[in-house]
Tab-separated table of C-alpha atoms in Angstrom:
chain	number	residue	atom	x	y	z
A	1	UNK	CA	0.962	-6.115	18.077
A	2	UNK	CA	1.860	-8.645	15.331
A	3	UNK	CA	1.079	-7.467	11.825
A	4	UNK	CA	0.203	-9.363	8.685
A	5	UNK	CA	0.550	-8.001	5.156
A	6	UNK	CA	-2.738	-9.666	4.228
A	7	UNK	CA	-4.989	-7.666	6.518
A	8	UNK	CA	-5.471	-6.038	9.915
A	9	UNK	CA	-3.248	-6.865	12.917
A	10	UNK	CA	-4.024	-9.934	15.011
A	11	UNK	CA	-6.108	-8.882	18.041
A	12	UNK	CA	-4.604	-9.552	21.488
A	13	UNK	CA	-6.014	-12.532	23.364
A	14	UNK	CA	-7.680	-11.796	26.730
A	15	UNK	CA	-6.157	-13.841	29.532
A	16	UNK	CA	-9.677	-14.774	30.654
A	17	UNK	CA	-10.240	-16.661	27.367
A	18	UNK	CA	-7.147	-18.789	27.965
A	19	UNK	CA	-8.165	-19.459	31.579
A	20	UNK	CA	-11.590	-20.568	30.352
A	21	UNK	CA	-10.049	-23.550	28.507
A	22	UNK	CA	-10.931	-26.233	31.039
A	23	UNK	CA	-8.714	-28.886	29.456
A	24	UNK	CA	-5.626	-26.860	30.430
A	25	UNK	CA	-6.530	-26.589	34.123
A	26	UNK	CA	-4.926	-23.148	34.476
A	27	UNK	CA	-5.635	-21.064	37.583
A	28	UNK	CA	-4.914	-17.400	38.324
A	29	UNK	CA	-3.481	-17.128	41.828
A	30	UNK	CA	-2.141	-13.569	41.917
A	31	UNK	CA	-2.218	-10.263	40.095
A	32	UNK	CA	-5.015	-8.572	38.131
A	33	UNK	CA	-7.701	-10.580	36.368
A	34	UNK	CA	-7.463	-8.823	33.005
A	35	UNK	CA	-4.462	-8.921	30.662
A	36	UNK	CA	-3.925	-9.087	26.901
A	37	UNK	CA	-1.609	-11.735	25.436
A	38	UNK	CA	0.311	-11.201	22.215
A	39	UNK	CA	2.932	-13.958	22.445
A	40	UNK	CA	3.884	-17.102	24.354
A	41	UNK	CA	7.495	-17.486	25.454
A	42	UNK	CA	9.211	-20.155	27.544
A	43	UNK	CA	12.399	-19.372	29.455
A	44	UNK	CA	14.340	-20.792	32.394
A	45	UNK	CA	16.825	-17.917	32.464
A	46	UNK	CA	17.419	-16.113	35.736
A	47	UNK	CA	16.692	-12.824	33.911
A	48	UNK	CA	14.799	-13.188	30.575
A	49	UNK	CA	14.338	-9.400	30.280
A	50	UNK	CA	16.697	-8.914	27.272
A	51	UNK	CA	14.719	-11.444	25.207
A	52	UNK	CA	11.189	-10.154	25.804
A	53	UNK	CA	9.263	-7.949	23.344
A	54	UNK	CA	6.334	-7.072	25.609
A	55	UNK	CA	2.886	-8.644	25.765
A	56	UNK	CA	4.195	-12.166	26.478
A	57	UNK	CA	2.740	-14.931	28.570
A	58	UNK	CA	6.069	-16.135	29.991
A	59	UNK	CA	6.115	-19.810	30.988
A	60	UNK	CA	8.709	-21.112	33.454
A	61	UNK	CA	9.270	-23.955	35.901
A	62	UNK	CA	11.446	-21.742	38.122
A	63	UNK	CA	14.700	-23.645	37.517
A	64	UNK	CA	16.831	-20.572	38.276
A	65	UNK	CA	14.363	-18.640	40.415
A	66	UNK	CA	16.350	-17.021	43.246
A	67	UNK	CA	15.124	-13.516	44.073
A	68	UNK	CA	11.390	-13.566	43.249
A	69	UNK	CA	10.880	-9.831	43.670
A	70	UNK	CA	13.743	-8.872	41.327
A	71	UNK	CA	12.613	-11.522	38.806
A	72	UNK	CA	9.010	-10.236	38.689
A	73	UNK	CA	10.081	-6.591	38.662
A	74	UNK	CA	12.212	-7.248	35.574
A	75	UNK	CA	9.292	-9.002	33.836
A	76	UNK	CA	6.984	-6.086	34.573
A	77	UNK	CA	9.643	-3.643	33.327
A	78	UNK	CA	9.919	-5.639	30.060
A	79	UNK	CA	6.153	-5.383	29.540
A	80	UNK	CA	5.276	-9.061	30.025
A	81	UNK	CA	1.519	-9.579	30.239
A	82	UNK	CA	1.452	-12.588	32.580
A	83	UNK	CA	3.626	-15.271	34.195
A	84	UNK	CA	2.746	-18.958	33.964
A	85	UNK	CA	4.464	-21.115	36.611
A	86	UNK	CA	4.671	-24.867	36.075
A	87	UNK	CA	4.278	-26.936	39.217
A	88	UNK	CA	6.689	-29.932	39.340
A	89	UNK	CA	9.284	-31.175	38.834
A	90	UNK	CA	11.334	-28.285	40.328
A	91	UNK	CA	8.741	-26.863	42.762
A	92	UNK	CA	5.878	-28.780	44.331
A	93	UNK	CA	3.868	-25.571	44.708
A	94	UNK	CA	4.132	-22.030	43.488
A	95	UNK	CA	6.599	-20.252	45.845
A	96	UNK	CA	4.866	-17.898	48.238
A	97	UNK	CA	7.465	-15.186	47.548
A	98	UNK	CA	6.586	-15.319	43.841
A	99	UNK	CA	2.867	-14.926	44.605
A	100	UNK	CA	3.539	-11.888	46.781
A	101	UNK	CA	5.891	-10.332	44.198
A	102	UNK	CA	3.287	-10.688	41.425
A	103	UNK	CA	0.657	-9.065	43.634
A	104	UNK	CA	3.053	-6.253	44.453
A	105	UNK	CA	4.023	-5.551	40.827
A	106	UNK	CA	0.567	-6.122	39.321
A	107	UNK	CA	1.584	-9.078	37.135
A	108	UNK	CA	-0.983	-11.884	36.681
A	109	UNK	CA	0.405	-15.211	37.952
A	110	UNK	CA	-0.994	-18.436	36.489
A	111	UNK	CA	-0.531	-21.841	38.095
A	112	UNK	CA	0.149	-24.561	35.502
A	113	UNK	CA	-0.689	-28.072	36.785
A	114	UNK	CA	1.847	-30.911	36.308
A	115	UNK	CA	-0.229	-32.662	33.636
A	116	UNK	CA	-0.367	-29.559	31.358
A	117	UNK	CA	2.546	-29.136	29.010
A	118	UNK	CA	3.794	-25.713	28.048
A	119	UNK	CA	3.417	-26.619	24.366
A	120	UNK	CA	-0.294	-27.245	24.938
A	121	UNK	CA	-0.649	-23.728	26.352
A	122	UNK	CA	1.195	-22.219	23.377
A	123	UNK	CA	-0.982	-24.196	20.959
A	124	UNK	CA	-4.134	-22.991	22.712
A	125	UNK	CA	-3.000	-19.348	22.496
A	126	UNK	CA	-2.213	-19.649	18.761
A	127	UNK	CA	-5.614	-21.258	18.194
A	128	UNK	CA	-7.356	-18.429	20.036
A	129	UNK	CA	-5.321	-15.931	17.994
A	130	UNK	CA	-6.380	-17.608	14.745
A	131	UNK	CA	-10.028	-17.478	15.761
A	132	UNK	CA	-9.745	-13.814	16.740
A	133	UNK	CA	-7.902	-13.087	13.490
A	134	UNK	CA	-10.722	-14.625	11.430
A	135	UNK	CA	-13.347	-12.683	13.369
A	136	UNK	CA	-11.468	-9.448	12.789
A	137	UNK	CA	-11.015	-10.165	9.072
A	138	UNK	CA	-14.742	-10.770	8.723
A	139	UNK	CA	-15.468	-7.525	10.570
A	140	UNK	CA	-13.084	-5.538	8.374
A	141	UNK	CA	-14.507	-7.149	5.222
A	142	UNK	CA	-18.059	-6.227	6.233
A	143	UNK	CA	-16.939	-2.672	7.003
A	144	UNK	CA	-15.169	-2.407	3.640
A	145	UNK	CA	-18.290	-3.540	1.807
A	146	UNK	CA	-20.451	-1.101	3.761
A	147	UNK	CA	-18.096	1.803	3.040
A	148	UNK	CA	-17.921	0.922	-0.666
A	149	UNK	CA	-21.727	0.841	-0.834
A	150	UNK	CA	-21.883	4.231	0.882
A	151	UNK	CA	-19.365	5.644	-1.616
A	152	UNK	CA	-21.747	4.749	-4.447
A	153	UNK	CA	-24.607	6.831	-3.014
A	154	UNK	CA	-25.625	10.193	-4.513
A	155	UNK	CA	-24.148	11.958	-1.446
A	156	UNK	CA	-21.009	9.825	-1.076
A	157	UNK	CA	-18.882	11.884	1.321
A	158	UNK	CA	-21.517	12.257	4.089
A	159	UNK	CA	-22.601	8.654	3.470
A	160	UNK	CA	-19.070	7.315	3.959
A	161	UNK	CA	-18.650	9.361	7.147
A	162	UNK	CA	-21.963	8.060	8.505
A	163	UNK	CA	-21.026	4.465	7.745
A	164	UNK	CA	-17.562	4.935	9.267
A	165	UNK	CA	-19.140	6.305	12.442
A	166	UNK	CA	-21.414	3.247	12.619
A	167	UNK	CA	-18.639	0.721	11.984
A	168	UNK	CA	-16.283	2.187	14.598
A	169	UNK	CA	-18.911	3.539	17.006
A	170	UNK	CA	-17.161	6.873	16.567
A	171	UNK	CA	-17.613	10.578	16.090
A	172	UNK	CA	-16.269	11.222	12.576
A	173	UNK	CA	-15.540	14.672	11.156
A	174	UNK	CA	-14.085	15.867	7.855
A	175	UNK	CA	-12.211	19.107	8.491
A	176	UNK	CA	-11.099	21.754	6.009
A	177	UNK	CA	-7.581	23.174	5.886
A	178	UNK	CA	-8.558	25.976	8.289
A	179	UNK	CA	-10.141	23.569	10.794
A	180	UNK	CA	-13.783	24.065	9.799
A	181	UNK	CA	-16.139	21.078	9.885
A	182	UNK	CA	-17.081	20.141	6.323
A	183	UNK	CA	-19.132	17.028	7.261
A	184	UNK	CA	-19.728	15.167	10.526
A	185	UNK	CA	-21.413	11.962	11.699
A	186	UNK	CA	-21.876	10.049	14.953
A	187	UNK	CA	-22.499	11.235	18.469
A	188	UNK	CA	-21.324	14.602	19.721
A	189	UNK	CA	-17.898	14.871	21.330
A	190	UNK	CA	-17.194	16.616	24.620
A	191	UNK	CA	-15.609	20.093	24.376
A	192	UNK	CA	-12.215	18.885	25.622
A	193	UNK	CA	-12.274	16.041	23.075
A	194	UNK	CA	-13.087	18.480	20.259
A	195	UNK	CA	-10.200	20.709	21.329
A	196	UNK	CA	-7.817	17.744	21.378
A	197	UNK	CA	-9.027	16.604	17.947
A	198	UNK	CA	-8.472	20.065	16.479
A	199	UNK	CA	-4.945	20.082	17.856
A	200	UNK	CA	-4.329	16.577	16.459
A	201	UNK	CA	-5.656	17.647	13.046
A	202	UNK	CA	-3.112	20.469	12.893
A	203	UNK	CA	-0.337	17.907	13.401
A	204	UNK	CA	-1.206	16.028	10.189
A	205	UNK	CA	-2.583	18.910	8.126
A	206	UNK	CA	-0.515	19.244	4.943
A	207	UNK	CA	-1.684	22.863	4.756
A	208	UNK	CA	0.177	23.765	7.933
A	209	UNK	CA	2.789	26.539	7.521
A	210	UNK	CA	6.064	25.113	6.389
A	211	UNK	CA	9.638	26.195	5.919
A	212	UNK	CA	12.715	24.649	4.420
A	213	UNK	CA	13.725	23.374	7.865
A	214	UNK	CA	10.306	22.013	8.838
A	215	UNK	CA	9.848	18.241	8.716
A	216	UNK	CA	7.007	16.874	6.510
A	217	UNK	CA	3.719	16.392	8.347
A	218	UNK	CA	2.861	12.800	9.310
A	219	UNK	CA	-0.078	11.199	7.498
A	220	UNK	CA	-1.775	10.139	10.761
A	221	UNK	CA	-1.640	10.814	14.484
A	222	UNK	CA	-3.269	9.373	17.619
A	223	UNK	CA	-3.965	10.540	21.162
A	224	UNK	CA	-6.264	9.802	24.099
A	225	UNK	CA	-8.472	12.028	26.193
A	226	UNK	CA	-9.771	10.282	29.294
A	227	UNK	CA	-11.217	7.002	28.020
A	228	UNK	CA	-11.641	8.275	24.443
A	229	UNK	CA	-9.239	7.325	21.665
A	230	UNK	CA	-8.518	10.074	19.135
A	231	UNK	CA	-7.303	9.716	15.537
A	232	UNK	CA	-6.469	12.142	12.720
A	233	UNK	CA	-5.712	11.239	9.084
A	234	UNK	CA	-4.596	13.588	6.303
A	235	UNK	CA	-6.443	13.025	3.025
A	236	UNK	CA	-4.543	12.925	-0.256
A	237	UNK	CA	-4.933	15.543	-2.934
A	238	UNK	CA	-3.265	18.615	-1.482
A	239	UNK	CA	-6.487	20.258	-0.256
A	240	UNK	CA	-5.562	20.086	3.430
A	241	UNK	CA	-8.612	17.950	4.317
A	242	UNK	CA	-8.319	15.907	7.521
A	243	UNK	CA	-10.457	13.042	8.845
A	244	UNK	CA	-10.774	12.936	12.656
A	245	UNK	CA	-12.242	10.145	14.790
A	246	UNK	CA	-13.126	9.862	18.470
A	247	UNK	CA	-13.932	6.312	19.678
A	248	UNK	CA	-14.625	4.832	23.117
A	249	UNK	CA	-12.436	1.798	22.345
A	250	UNK	CA	-9.599	0.819	20.040
A	251	UNK	CA	-9.836	-2.573	18.339
A	252	UNK	CA	-7.064	-4.044	16.211
A	253	UNK	CA	-8.882	-3.667	12.881
A	254	UNK	CA	-10.028	-0.084	13.439
A	255	UNK	CA	-6.939	1.410	11.787
A	256	UNK	CA	-7.537	-0.748	8.695
A	257	UNK	CA	-11.191	0.326	8.474
A	258	UNK	CA	-10.200	3.972	8.905
A	259	UNK	CA	-7.543	3.556	6.207
A	260	UNK	CA	-10.170	2.293	3.751
A	261	UNK	CA	-12.320	5.332	4.535
A	262	UNK	CA	-9.332	7.664	4.030
A	263	UNK	CA	-8.712	6.223	0.542
A	264	UNK	CA	-12.389	6.532	-0.399
A	265	UNK	CA	-12.692	10.075	0.929
A	266	UNK	CA	-9.475	11.098	-0.840
A	267	UNK	CA	-10.898	9.847	-4.121
A	268	UNK	CA	-14.341	11.338	-3.521
A	269	UNK	CA	-12.888	14.761	-2.797
A	270	UNK	CA	-10.484	14.581	-5.775
A	271	UNK	CA	-12.786	16.683	-8.048
A	272	UNK	CA	-11.846	19.665	-5.860
A	273	UNK	CA	-8.250	19.373	-7.069
A	274	UNK	CA	-6.661	20.988	-10.143
A	275	UNK	CA	-9.040	20.605	-13.045
A	276	UNK	CA	-12.537	20.630	-11.579
A	277	UNK	CA	-15.443	18.505	-12.747
A	278	UNK	CA	-17.052	21.366	-14.674
A	279	UNK	CA	-13.882	21.960	-16.694
A	280	UNK	CA	-13.540	18.281	-17.553
A	281	UNK	CA	-17.190	18.073	-18.587
A	282	UNK	CA	-16.817	21.109	-20.830
A	283	UNK	CA	-13.705	19.615	-22.441
A	284	UNK	CA	-15.529	16.344	-23.130
A	285	UNK	CA	-18.510	18.121	-24.677
A	286	UNK	CA	-16.293	20.218	-26.936
A	287	UNK	CA	-14.332	17.154	-28.072
A	288	UNK	CA	-17.552	15.307	-28.925
A	289	UNK	CA	-18.714	18.334	-30.884
A	290	UNK	CA	-15.539	18.335	-32.971
A	291	UNK	CA	-13.130	20.671	-31.202
A	292	UNK	CA	-9.410	20.002	-31.603
A	293	UNK	CA	-7.578	18.554	-28.552
A	294	UNK	CA	-5.274	21.563	-28.303
A	295	UNK	CA	-8.312	23.852	-28.069
A	296	UNK	CA	-9.878	22.039	-25.100
A	297	UNK	CA	-6.640	21.115	-23.298
A	298	UNK	CA	-6.552	24.329	-21.182
A	299	UNK	CA	-9.865	23.265	-19.589
A	300	UNK	CA	-8.264	20.138	-18.140
A	301	UNK	CA	-5.529	21.637	-16.006
A	302	UNK	CA	-3.066	24.368	-15.278
A	303	UNK	CA	-1.131	26.154	-17.986
A	304	UNK	CA	-1.947	26.817	-21.606
A	305	UNK	CA	-2.466	23.174	-22.593
A	306	UNK	CA	0.937	22.769	-24.287
A	307	UNK	CA	2.687	20.928	-21.465
A	308	UNK	CA	1.581	17.322	-20.862
A	309	UNK	CA	3.037	14.041	-19.637
A	310	UNK	CA	1.409	10.624	-20.103
A	311	UNK	CA	1.919	7.852	-17.545
A	312	UNK	CA	1.027	4.185	-18.070
A	313	UNK	CA	0.957	1.924	-15.022
A	314	UNK	CA	0.260	-1.663	-14.084
A	315	UNK	CA	0.073	-3.326	-10.691
A	316	UNK	CA	3.421	-4.863	-9.782
A	317	UNK	CA	1.700	-8.015	-8.493
A	318	UNK	CA	-0.185	-8.503	-11.769
A	319	UNK	CA	-3.667	-7.969	-10.313
A	320	UNK	CA	-6.115	-6.020	-12.518
A	321	UNK	CA	-6.510	-2.429	-11.292
A	322	UNK	CA	-9.962	-1.055	-10.580
A	323	UNK	CA	-11.289	2.465	-10.882
A	324	UNK	CA	-10.511	3.123	-7.207
A	325	UNK	CA	-6.869	2.097	-7.731
A	326	UNK	CA	-6.704	4.276	-10.842
A	327	UNK	CA	-8.070	7.277	-8.974
A	328	UNK	CA	-5.709	6.705	-6.054
A	329	UNK	CA	-2.713	6.487	-8.402
A	330	UNK	CA	-3.815	9.650	-10.216
A	331	UNK	CA	-4.159	11.466	-6.885
A	332	UNK	CA	-0.691	10.292	-5.829
A	333	UNK	CA	0.759	11.634	-9.090
A	334	UNK	CA	-1.151	14.906	-8.700
A	335	UNK	CA	-3.818	14.518	-11.385
A	336	UNK	CA	-7.543	13.763	-11.470
A	337	UNK	CA	-7.262	12.652	-15.127
A	338	UNK	CA	-6.985	8.852	-14.995
A	339	UNK	CA	-8.480	5.919	-16.855
A	340	UNK	CA	-8.352	2.100	-16.740
A	341	UNK	CA	-7.816	0.227	-20.013
A	342	UNK	CA	-7.981	-3.472	-19.114
A	343	UNK	CA	-4.923	-4.095	-16.938
A	344	UNK	CA	-3.318	-0.703	-17.581
A	345	UNK	CA	-3.997	2.607	-15.850
A	346	UNK	CA	-3.332	5.723	-17.904
A	347	UNK	CA	-2.821	9.068	-16.182
A	348	UNK	CA	-2.585	12.431	-17.909
A	349	UNK	CA	-0.472	14.987	-16.046
A	350	UNK	CA	-1.251	18.589	-17.042
A	351	UNK	CA	0.983	21.567	-16.382
A	352	UNK	CA	4.503	21.494	-14.976
A	353	UNK	CA	4.395	18.331	-12.864
A	354	UNK	CA	8.116	17.845	-12.431
A	355	UNK	CA	9.743	14.416	-12.229
A	356	UNK	CA	7.407	11.437	-11.822
A	357	UNK	CA	8.400	9.373	-8.785
A	358	UNK	CA	8.025	5.574	-8.453
A	359	UNK	CA	4.826	4.503	-6.701
A	360	UNK	CA	4.760	1.537	-4.275
A	361	UNK	CA	2.977	-1.460	-5.780
A	362	UNK	CA	3.062	-0.094	-9.351
A	363	UNK	CA	5.268	-0.320	-12.435
A	364	UNK	CA	5.238	2.985	-14.345
A	365	UNK	CA	6.063	4.054	-17.878
A	366	UNK	CA	6.414	7.798	-18.519
A	367	UNK	CA	6.364	9.653	-21.829
A	368	UNK	CA	8.739	12.422	-22.758
A	369	UNK	CA	7.949	15.723	-20.946
A	370	UNK	CA	6.309	18.857	-22.306
A	371	UNK	CA	4.149	17.197	-24.931
A	372	UNK	CA	1.724	19.411	-26.853
A	373	UNK	CA	-1.930	18.340	-26.804
A	374	UNK	CA	-1.874	17.567	-30.526
A	375	UNK	CA	0.987	15.104	-29.940
A	376	UNK	CA	-0.654	13.212	-27.059
A	377	UNK	CA	-1.162	10.045	-29.183
A	378	UNK	CA	2.607	9.892	-29.676
A	379	UNK	CA	3.142	10.458	-25.953
A	380	UNK	CA	0.681	7.650	-25.245
A	381	UNK	CA	2.796	5.310	-27.405
A	382	UNK	CA	5.961	6.473	-25.650
A	383	UNK	CA	4.472	5.765	-22.211
A	384	UNK	CA	3.275	2.326	-23.338
A	385	UNK	CA	6.729	1.400	-24.602
A	386	UNK	CA	8.399	2.786	-21.478
A	387	UNK	CA	6.083	0.636	-19.334
A	388	UNK	CA	6.888	-2.457	-21.386
A	389	UNK	CA	10.600	-1.762	-21.046
A	390	UNK	CA	10.248	-1.251	-17.277
A	391	UNK	CA	8.413	-4.559	-16.870
A	392	UNK	CA	10.926	-6.386	-19.050
A	393	UNK	CA	13.867	-5.030	-17.053
A	394	UNK	CA	12.035	-5.382	-13.715
A	395	UNK	CA	12.397	-1.740	-12.778
A	396	UNK	CA	9.601	0.250	-11.064
A	397	UNK	CA	9.868	3.243	-13.410
A	398	UNK	CA	10.638	3.519	-17.114
A	399	UNK	CA	11.008	6.916	-18.798
A	400	UNK	CA	10.984	7.562	-22.534
A	401	UNK	CA	14.308	9.044	-23.575
A	402	UNK	CA	14.196	11.069	-26.804
A	403	UNK	CA	17.008	10.659	-29.283
A	404	UNK	CA	20.225	12.260	-28.183
A	405	UNK	CA	20.983	13.751	-31.606
A	406	UNK	CA	24.646	13.353	-32.397
A	407	UNK	CA	25.313	11.575	-35.715
A	408	UNK	CA	21.585	11.257	-36.405
A	409	UNK	CA	21.347	15.050	-36.702
A	410	UNK	CA	23.821	15.013	-39.580
A	411	UNK	CA	21.175	13.440	-41.848
A	412	UNK	CA	18.321	15.765	-42.894
A	413	UNK	CA	15.075	14.683	-41.272
A	414	UNK	CA	13.146	14.287	-44.541
A	415	UNK	CA	15.851	12.102	-46.073
A	416	UNK	CA	16.161	10.013	-42.891
A	417	UNK	CA	12.401	9.425	-42.740
A	418	UNK	CA	12.259	8.521	-46.435
A	419	UNK	CA	15.086	6.018	-45.958
A	420	UNK	CA	13.336	4.539	-42.906
A	421	UNK	CA	10.048	4.125	-44.784
A	422	UNK	CA	11.773	2.430	-47.721
A	423	UNK	CA	13.882	0.119	-45.571
A	424	UNK	CA	11.021	-0.964	-43.302
A	425	UNK	CA	8.306	-1.107	-45.969
A	426	UNK	CA	8.122	-4.948	-45.997
A	427	UNK	CA	7.242	-5.046	-42.283
A	428	UNK	CA	3.750	-4.896	-40.842
A	429	UNK	CA	3.166	-2.766	-37.749
A	430	UNK	CA	3.306	-5.754	-35.306
A	431	UNK	CA	6.548	-6.970	-36.886
A	432	UNK	CA	8.142	-3.503	-36.794
A	433	UNK	CA	7.136	-2.994	-33.172
A	434	UNK	CA	8.503	-6.423	-32.218
A	435	UNK	CA	11.795	-5.664	-33.983
A	436	UNK	CA	12.051	-2.255	-32.291
A	437	UNK	CA	11.377	-3.742	-28.844
A	438	UNK	CA	13.786	-6.655	-29.421
A	439	UNK	CA	16.580	-4.325	-30.477
A	440	UNK	CA	15.920	-1.971	-27.542
A	441	UNK	CA	16.317	-4.926	-25.165
A	442	UNK	CA	19.581	-6.081	-26.763
A	443	UNK	CA	18.073	-9.123	-28.442
A	444	UNK	CA	16.641	-10.706	-25.292
A	445	UNK	CA	13.817	-13.106	-26.196
A	446	UNK	CA	12.433	-13.333	-22.663
A	447	UNK	CA	12.438	-9.599	-21.918
A	448	UNK	CA	10.860	-8.813	-25.282
A	449	UNK	CA	8.130	-11.378	-24.569
A	450	UNK	CA	7.433	-9.726	-21.217
A	451	UNK	CA	7.370	-6.236	-22.737
A	452	UNK	CA	4.996	-7.251	-25.564
A	453	UNK	CA	3.025	-9.715	-23.414
A	454	UNK	CA	3.437	-12.576	-25.900
A	455	UNK	CA	5.138	-15.967	-25.733
A	456	UNK	CA	8.888	-16.044	-26.329
A	457	UNK	CA	8.343	-18.411	-29.294
A	458	UNK	CA	6.113	-15.740	-30.854
A	459	UNK	CA	8.991	-13.266	-30.525
A	460	UNK	CA	11.378	-15.728	-32.204
A	461	UNK	CA	8.949	-16.325	-35.068
A	462	UNK	CA	8.393	-12.591	-35.636
A	463	UNK	CA	12.101	-11.751	-35.556
A	464	UNK	CA	12.816	-14.594	-37.995
A	465	UNK	CA	10.053	-13.255	-40.240
A	466	UNK	CA	11.598	-9.749	-40.073
A	467	UNK	CA	14.983	-11.134	-41.091
A	468	UNK	CA	13.417	-12.987	-44.016
A	469	UNK	CA	11.342	-10.040	-45.261
A	470	UNK	CA	14.261	-7.614	-44.966
A	471	UNK	CA	16.751	-10.205	-46.264
A	472	UNK	CA	19.316	-9.300	-43.612
A	473	UNK	CA	21.425	-11.028	-40.972
A	474	UNK	CA	20.200	-9.734	-37.609
A	475	UNK	CA	23.325	-11.060	-35.890
A	476	UNK	CA	25.326	-8.416	-37.778
A	477	UNK	CA	25.855	-5.328	-35.593
A	478	UNK	CA	25.956	-3.039	-38.632
A	479	UNK	CA	22.545	-4.336	-39.706
A	480	UNK	CA	21.136	-3.876	-36.225
A	481	UNK	CA	22.490	-0.322	-36.029
A	482	UNK	CA	20.952	0.672	-39.359
A	483	UNK	CA	17.602	-0.873	-38.457
A	484	UNK	CA	17.602	0.821	-35.058
A	485	UNK	CA	18.284	4.172	-36.715
A	486	UNK	CA	15.440	3.572	-39.188
A	487	UNK	CA	12.993	2.462	-36.476
A	488	UNK	CA	13.817	5.547	-34.394
A	489	UNK	CA	13.270	7.867	-37.370
A	490	UNK	CA	10.077	6.008	-38.209
A	491	UNK	CA	8.609	6.717	-34.760
A	492	UNK	CA	10.200	10.114	-34.148
């Protein structure tokens, strides 16, 4: 089924809809009445099998038709949906042997009259596909809006399940890691369907027993039981929750609608992960009442509160992130502590989180590891700068690298900091930050502009102002080295 990155797959076109176009004059003369069309392909090869993908309406005038039975058998083996045979100029009528072969192999055979061009048939199929695509997009959009409204209700998880069951005409269940039903909606499923769903849920359950040789569980799985279509989706968050669906039919946009529900349910069940809602509320109350950050940090996650990493993130396509995106990113990174500040998402990772991995669709900046709660403002600055550097260099992940020591360790810290303060005293904070960023990006005007989100002329003006205030030549490598050392000591 053809996919589009902008939405759900294009639904297949029923053959009956194409036959209903009176201006084409098409007539089914053999084979079953019902078939689904995904493509239109024209070929006069004696054996087009190697060039078929499956689901085609194959159009031919029979130029090289020799053995009708072998020809049709190969089309059926390739998965073609139907055969359209053009009458004239090669054949005055559809060969009787071809009609019998299509009946024998169950392939619909369509007679194309002389006045109908193959291009007109292809154009009609694409038009029907476009209409079906628009209908499916509208259906998915309505379902998305309904699910989002349900997620805003006081009982969001049952409400989302109920709305999902309505949208897909399905039995929807949210299962725990041990297979128990946490919430359910929709009609009851037959015993054999319930057994098959439980088995399917174990396939995707991230809580299933694992070993070093066991492959990771898939995020989704499908099956059928009689005329019922079965689906299972693992929710994010590491709790082992699984969404199962049983539907009497399977439309092209159903997977997209189910995917939206999976994201919502993953976010709605996120408070059950790591730091629970009660702990976060207690931490907030204590902060508002004057407690020090290091005193409330243990309430927010695992460990003693002295091991934190800050992540800043922006959408790679430049679109503003919403709270749902922020929550989804936090869940992917393993934390429920996320916030949106304009176009930037900030995530706080408590405990020993390990290396932060790149996330599809995001650009990340990561602070230095193992930051104490009292030093979180510094870590926040580090993550912001790492994100700016990642965007400027067009990399998906930027990580703050602390100073490597070396020669810098030969100068006592107090003397180095005093020298840095004296040297950089003429500069305001915006000028110092611009100079630091410009030096870190090897004097690139464009990359510095991207990192600071200002115009490149603004960068030039600020750097010229720095040179004037410091009375130095910034083209001199010795000058740059000394300033870089001072700026690093200033922000250490």
